[in-house]
PDB file of C-alpha atoms in Angstrom:
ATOM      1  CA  UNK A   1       0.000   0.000   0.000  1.00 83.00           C
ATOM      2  CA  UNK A   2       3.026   2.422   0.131  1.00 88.00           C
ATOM      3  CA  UNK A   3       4.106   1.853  -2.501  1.00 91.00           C
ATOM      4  CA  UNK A   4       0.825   3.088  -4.314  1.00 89.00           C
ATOM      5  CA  UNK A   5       0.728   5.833  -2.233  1.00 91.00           C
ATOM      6  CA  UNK A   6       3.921   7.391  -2.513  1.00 91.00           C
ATOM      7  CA  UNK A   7       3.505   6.871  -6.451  1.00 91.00           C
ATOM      8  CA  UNK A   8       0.022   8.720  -5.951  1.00 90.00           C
ATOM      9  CA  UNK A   9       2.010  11.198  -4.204  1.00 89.00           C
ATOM     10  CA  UNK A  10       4.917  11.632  -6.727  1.00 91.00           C
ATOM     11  CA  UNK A  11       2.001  12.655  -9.204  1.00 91.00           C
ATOM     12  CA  UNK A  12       1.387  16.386 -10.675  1.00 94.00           C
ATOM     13  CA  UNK A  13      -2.192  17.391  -9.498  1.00 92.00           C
ATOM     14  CA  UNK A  14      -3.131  17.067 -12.683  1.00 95.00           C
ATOM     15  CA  UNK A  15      -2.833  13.650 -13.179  1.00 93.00           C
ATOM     16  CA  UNK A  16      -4.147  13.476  -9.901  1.00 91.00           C
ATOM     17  CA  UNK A  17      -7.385  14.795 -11.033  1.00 94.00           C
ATOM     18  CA  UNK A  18      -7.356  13.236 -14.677  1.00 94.00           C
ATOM     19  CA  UNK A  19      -7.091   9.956 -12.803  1.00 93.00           C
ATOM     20  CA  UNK A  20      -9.451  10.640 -10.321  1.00 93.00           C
ATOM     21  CA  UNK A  21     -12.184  11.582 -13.211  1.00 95.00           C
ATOM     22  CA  UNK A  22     -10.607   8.102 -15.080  1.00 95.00           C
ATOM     23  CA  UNK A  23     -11.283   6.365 -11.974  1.00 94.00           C
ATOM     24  CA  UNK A  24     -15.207   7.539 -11.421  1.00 95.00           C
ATOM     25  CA  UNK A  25     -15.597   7.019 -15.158  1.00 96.00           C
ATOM     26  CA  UNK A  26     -14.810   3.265 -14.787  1.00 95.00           C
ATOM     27  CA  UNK A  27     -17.131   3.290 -11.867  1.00 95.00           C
ATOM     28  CA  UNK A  28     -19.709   4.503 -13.256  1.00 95.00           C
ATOM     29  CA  UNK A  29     -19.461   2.141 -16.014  1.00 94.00           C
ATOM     30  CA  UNK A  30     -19.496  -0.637 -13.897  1.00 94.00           C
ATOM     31  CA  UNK A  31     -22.162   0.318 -11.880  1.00 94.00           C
ATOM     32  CA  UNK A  32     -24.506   0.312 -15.288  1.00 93.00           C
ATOM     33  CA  UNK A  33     -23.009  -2.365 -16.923  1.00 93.00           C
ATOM     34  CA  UNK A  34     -23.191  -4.934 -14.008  1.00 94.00           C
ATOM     35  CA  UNK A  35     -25.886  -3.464 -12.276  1.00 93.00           C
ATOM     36  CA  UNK A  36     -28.135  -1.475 -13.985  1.00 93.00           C
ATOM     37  CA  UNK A  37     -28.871  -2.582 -17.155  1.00 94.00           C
ATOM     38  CA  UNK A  38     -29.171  -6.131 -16.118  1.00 94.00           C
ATOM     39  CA  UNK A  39     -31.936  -5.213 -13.783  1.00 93.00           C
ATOM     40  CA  UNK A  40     -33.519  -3.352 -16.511  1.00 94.00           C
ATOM     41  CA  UNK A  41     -33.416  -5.947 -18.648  1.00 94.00           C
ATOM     42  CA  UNK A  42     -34.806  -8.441 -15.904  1.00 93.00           C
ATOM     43  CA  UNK A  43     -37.813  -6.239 -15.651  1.00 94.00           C
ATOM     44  CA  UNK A  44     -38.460  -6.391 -19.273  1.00 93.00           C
ATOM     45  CA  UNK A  45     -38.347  -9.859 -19.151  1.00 92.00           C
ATOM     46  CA  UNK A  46     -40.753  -9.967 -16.171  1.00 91.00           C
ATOM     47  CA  UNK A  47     -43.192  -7.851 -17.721  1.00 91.00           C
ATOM     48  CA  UNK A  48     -42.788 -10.010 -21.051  1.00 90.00           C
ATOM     49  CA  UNK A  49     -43.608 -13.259 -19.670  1.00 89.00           C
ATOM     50  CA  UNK A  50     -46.194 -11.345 -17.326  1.00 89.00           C
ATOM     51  CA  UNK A  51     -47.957 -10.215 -20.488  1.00 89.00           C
ATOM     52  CA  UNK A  52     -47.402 -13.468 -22.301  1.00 87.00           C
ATOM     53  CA  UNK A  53     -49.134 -15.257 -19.625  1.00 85.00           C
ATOM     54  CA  UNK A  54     -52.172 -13.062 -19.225  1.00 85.00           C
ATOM     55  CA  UNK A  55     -52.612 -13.427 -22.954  1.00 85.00           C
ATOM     56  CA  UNK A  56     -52.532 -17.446 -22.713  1.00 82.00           C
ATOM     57  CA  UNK A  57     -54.762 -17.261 -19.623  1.00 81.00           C
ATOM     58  CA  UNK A  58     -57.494 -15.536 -21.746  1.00 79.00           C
ATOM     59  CA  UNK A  59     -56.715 -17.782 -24.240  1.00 76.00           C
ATOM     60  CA  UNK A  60     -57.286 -20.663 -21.634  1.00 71.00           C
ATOM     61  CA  UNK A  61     -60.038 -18.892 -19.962  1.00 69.00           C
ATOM     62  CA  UNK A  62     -61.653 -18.854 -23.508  1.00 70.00           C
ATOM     63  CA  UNK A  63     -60.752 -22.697 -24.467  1.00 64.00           C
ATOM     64  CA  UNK A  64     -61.837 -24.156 -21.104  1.00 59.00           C
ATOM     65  CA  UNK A  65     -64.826 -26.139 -20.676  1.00 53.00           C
ATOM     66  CA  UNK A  66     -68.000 -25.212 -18.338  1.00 51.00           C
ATOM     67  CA  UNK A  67     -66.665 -25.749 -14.716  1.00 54.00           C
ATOM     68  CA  UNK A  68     -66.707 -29.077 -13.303  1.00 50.00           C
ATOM     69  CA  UNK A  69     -69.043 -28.835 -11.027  1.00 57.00           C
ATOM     70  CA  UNK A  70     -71.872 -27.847 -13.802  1.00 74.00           C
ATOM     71  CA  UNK A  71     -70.511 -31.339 -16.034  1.00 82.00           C
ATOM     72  CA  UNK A  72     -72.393 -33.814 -15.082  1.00 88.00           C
ATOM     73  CA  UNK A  73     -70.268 -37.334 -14.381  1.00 90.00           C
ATOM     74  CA  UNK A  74     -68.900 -39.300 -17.733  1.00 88.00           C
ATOM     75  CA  UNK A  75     -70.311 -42.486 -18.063  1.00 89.00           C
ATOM     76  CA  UNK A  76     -71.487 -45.114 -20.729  1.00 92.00           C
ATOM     77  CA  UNK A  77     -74.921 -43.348 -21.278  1.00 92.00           C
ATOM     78  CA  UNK A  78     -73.855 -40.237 -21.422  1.00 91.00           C
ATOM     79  CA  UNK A  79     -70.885 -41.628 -24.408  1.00 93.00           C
ATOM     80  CA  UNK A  80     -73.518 -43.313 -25.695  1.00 93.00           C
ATOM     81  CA  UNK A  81     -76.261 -40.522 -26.119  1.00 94.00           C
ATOM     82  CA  UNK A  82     -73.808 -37.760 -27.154  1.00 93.00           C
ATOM     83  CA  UNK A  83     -73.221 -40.237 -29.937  1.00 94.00           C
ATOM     84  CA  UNK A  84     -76.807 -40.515 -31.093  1.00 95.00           C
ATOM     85  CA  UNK A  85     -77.405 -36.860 -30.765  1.00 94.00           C
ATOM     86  CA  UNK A  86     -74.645 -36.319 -33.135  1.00 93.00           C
ATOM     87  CA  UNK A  87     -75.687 -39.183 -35.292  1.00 94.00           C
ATOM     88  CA  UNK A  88     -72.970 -41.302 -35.021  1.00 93.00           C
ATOM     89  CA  UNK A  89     -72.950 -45.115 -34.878  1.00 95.00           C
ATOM     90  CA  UNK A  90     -70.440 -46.504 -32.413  1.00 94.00           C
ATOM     91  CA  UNK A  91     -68.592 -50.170 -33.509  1.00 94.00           C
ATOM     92  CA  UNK A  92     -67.152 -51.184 -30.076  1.00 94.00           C
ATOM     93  CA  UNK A  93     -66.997 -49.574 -26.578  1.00 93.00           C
ATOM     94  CA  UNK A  94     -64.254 -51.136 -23.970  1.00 93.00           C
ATOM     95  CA  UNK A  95     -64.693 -50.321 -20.225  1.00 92.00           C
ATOM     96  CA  UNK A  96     -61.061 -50.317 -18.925  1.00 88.00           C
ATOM     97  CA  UNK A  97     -59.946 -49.296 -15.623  1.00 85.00           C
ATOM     98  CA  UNK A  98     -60.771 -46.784 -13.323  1.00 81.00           C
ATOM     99  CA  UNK A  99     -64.312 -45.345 -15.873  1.00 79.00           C
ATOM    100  CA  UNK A 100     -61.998 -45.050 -18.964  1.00 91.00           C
ATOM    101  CA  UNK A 101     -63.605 -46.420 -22.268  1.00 92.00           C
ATOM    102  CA  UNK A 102     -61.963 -47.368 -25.292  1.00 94.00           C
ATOM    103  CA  UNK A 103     -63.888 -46.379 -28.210  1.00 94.00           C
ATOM    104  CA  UNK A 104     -64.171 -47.472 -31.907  1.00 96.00           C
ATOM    105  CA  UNK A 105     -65.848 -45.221 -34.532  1.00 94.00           C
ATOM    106  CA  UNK A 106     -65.870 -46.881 -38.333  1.00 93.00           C
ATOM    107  CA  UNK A 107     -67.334 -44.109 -39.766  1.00 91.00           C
ATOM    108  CA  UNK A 108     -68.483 -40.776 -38.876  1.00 91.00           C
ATOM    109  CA  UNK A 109     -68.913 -37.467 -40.688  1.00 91.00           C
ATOM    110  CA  UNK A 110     -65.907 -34.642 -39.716  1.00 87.00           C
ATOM    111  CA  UNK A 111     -68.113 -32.403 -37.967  1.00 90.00           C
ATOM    112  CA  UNK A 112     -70.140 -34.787 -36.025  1.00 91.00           C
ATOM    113  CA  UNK A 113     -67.278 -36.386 -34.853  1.00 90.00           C
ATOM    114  CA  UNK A 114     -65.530 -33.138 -33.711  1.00 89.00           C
ATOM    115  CA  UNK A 115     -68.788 -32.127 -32.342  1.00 90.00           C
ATOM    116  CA  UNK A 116     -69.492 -35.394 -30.635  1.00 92.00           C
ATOM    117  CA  UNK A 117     -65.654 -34.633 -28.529  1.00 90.00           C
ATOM    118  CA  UNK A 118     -66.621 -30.942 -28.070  1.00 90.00           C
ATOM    119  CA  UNK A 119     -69.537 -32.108 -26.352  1.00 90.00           C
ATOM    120  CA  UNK A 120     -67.987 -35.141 -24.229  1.00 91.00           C
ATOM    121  CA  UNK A 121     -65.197 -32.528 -22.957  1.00 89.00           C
ATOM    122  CA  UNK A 122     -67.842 -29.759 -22.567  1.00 88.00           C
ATOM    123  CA  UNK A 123     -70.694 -31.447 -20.733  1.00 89.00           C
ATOM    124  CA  UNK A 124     -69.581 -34.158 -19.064  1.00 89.00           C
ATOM    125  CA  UNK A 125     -66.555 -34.467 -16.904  1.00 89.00           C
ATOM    126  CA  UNK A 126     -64.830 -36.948 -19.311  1.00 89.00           C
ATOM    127  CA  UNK A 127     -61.019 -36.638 -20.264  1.00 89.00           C
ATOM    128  CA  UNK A 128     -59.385 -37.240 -24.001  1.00 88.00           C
ATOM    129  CA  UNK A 129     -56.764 -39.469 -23.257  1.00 87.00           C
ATOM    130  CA  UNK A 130     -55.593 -40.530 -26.559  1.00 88.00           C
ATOM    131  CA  UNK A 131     -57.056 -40.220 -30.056  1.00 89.00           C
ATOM    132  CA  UNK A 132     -56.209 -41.891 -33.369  1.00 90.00           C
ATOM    133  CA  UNK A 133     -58.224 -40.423 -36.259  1.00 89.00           C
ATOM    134  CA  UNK A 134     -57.926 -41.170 -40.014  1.00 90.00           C
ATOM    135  CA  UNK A 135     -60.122 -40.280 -43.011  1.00 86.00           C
ATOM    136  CA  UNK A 136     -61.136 -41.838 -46.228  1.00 85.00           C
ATOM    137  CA  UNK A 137     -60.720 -40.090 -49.835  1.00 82.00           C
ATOM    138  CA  UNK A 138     -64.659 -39.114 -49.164  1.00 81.00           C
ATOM    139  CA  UNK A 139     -63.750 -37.391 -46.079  1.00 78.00           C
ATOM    140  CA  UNK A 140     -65.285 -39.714 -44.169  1.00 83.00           C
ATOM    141  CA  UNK A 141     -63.500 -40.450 -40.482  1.00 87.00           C
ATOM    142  CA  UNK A 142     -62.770 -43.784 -38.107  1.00 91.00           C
ATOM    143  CA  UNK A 143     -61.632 -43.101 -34.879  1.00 92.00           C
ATOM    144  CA  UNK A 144     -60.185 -44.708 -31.730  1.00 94.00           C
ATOM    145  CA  UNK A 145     -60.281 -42.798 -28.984  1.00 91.00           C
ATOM    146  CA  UNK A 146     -60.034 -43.336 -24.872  1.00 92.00           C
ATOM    147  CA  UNK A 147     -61.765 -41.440 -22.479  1.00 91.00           C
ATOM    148  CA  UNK A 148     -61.294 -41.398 -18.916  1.00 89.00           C
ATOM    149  CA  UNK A 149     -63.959 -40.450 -16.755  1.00 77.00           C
TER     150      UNK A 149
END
């Protein structure tokens, strides 16, 4: 340390002061290079994501189906009569485990079948599991599908 100080010491004012202004120049570089503009940029970020989320929330909000506690339970009947209503003929219905139901479709207009899961999901308190769908050259689908209830 005394060696920096009688170096400091051996200096012309001047420098002194050139150095002094060198020396609050670096600090204040530091202090918005490491400090400021990363916090800046944090906030930015925050208020991103904040806005990104509202936006998928509304989305959500918008997607979701009637609460749960206006569904009424999934069961059989209720597959079963969603199906009629939308005119659909089902081949094969599997109970499984736990109220799931493995179901076989051979053919089924687009729409009603689209409607047909619209109105599982949005009525009853049944859950899409997994869903294979394929379509003919007349546009004409078959589906196998599992819903839990």
């Amino acid at each position: 340390m005394g060696a920096v100080r009688s170096w400091w010491d051996g200096l012309v004012p001047r420098e002194r002061a050139l150095l002094g202004v060198l020396g609050a120049l670096v600090a204040l570089l530091l202090l918005v290079f490491a400090l400021i503009l990363p916090v800046l940029d944090a906030r930015d970020a925050a208020a991103d994501a904040l806005r990104s989320a509202k936006t998928e929330q509304a989305l959500l909000a918008r997607a979701a189906p009637a609460s749960s506690a206006a569904r009424q339970p999934f069961t059989r009947s209720a597959l079963l009569q969603a199906a009629r209503d939308q005119g659909i003929q089902i081949s094969r219905i599997q109970p499984g485990e736990e109220g799931e139901f493995s179901v076989w479709i051979d053919d089924a207009p687009t729409q009603a079948l689209y409607a047909l899961f619209e109105t599982l999901l949005q009525t009853t308190t049944a859950q899409l599991d997994r869903a294979v769908v394929s379509s003919d050259a007349n546009g004409r689908l078959s589906a196998q599908f599992t819903l839990r209830g």
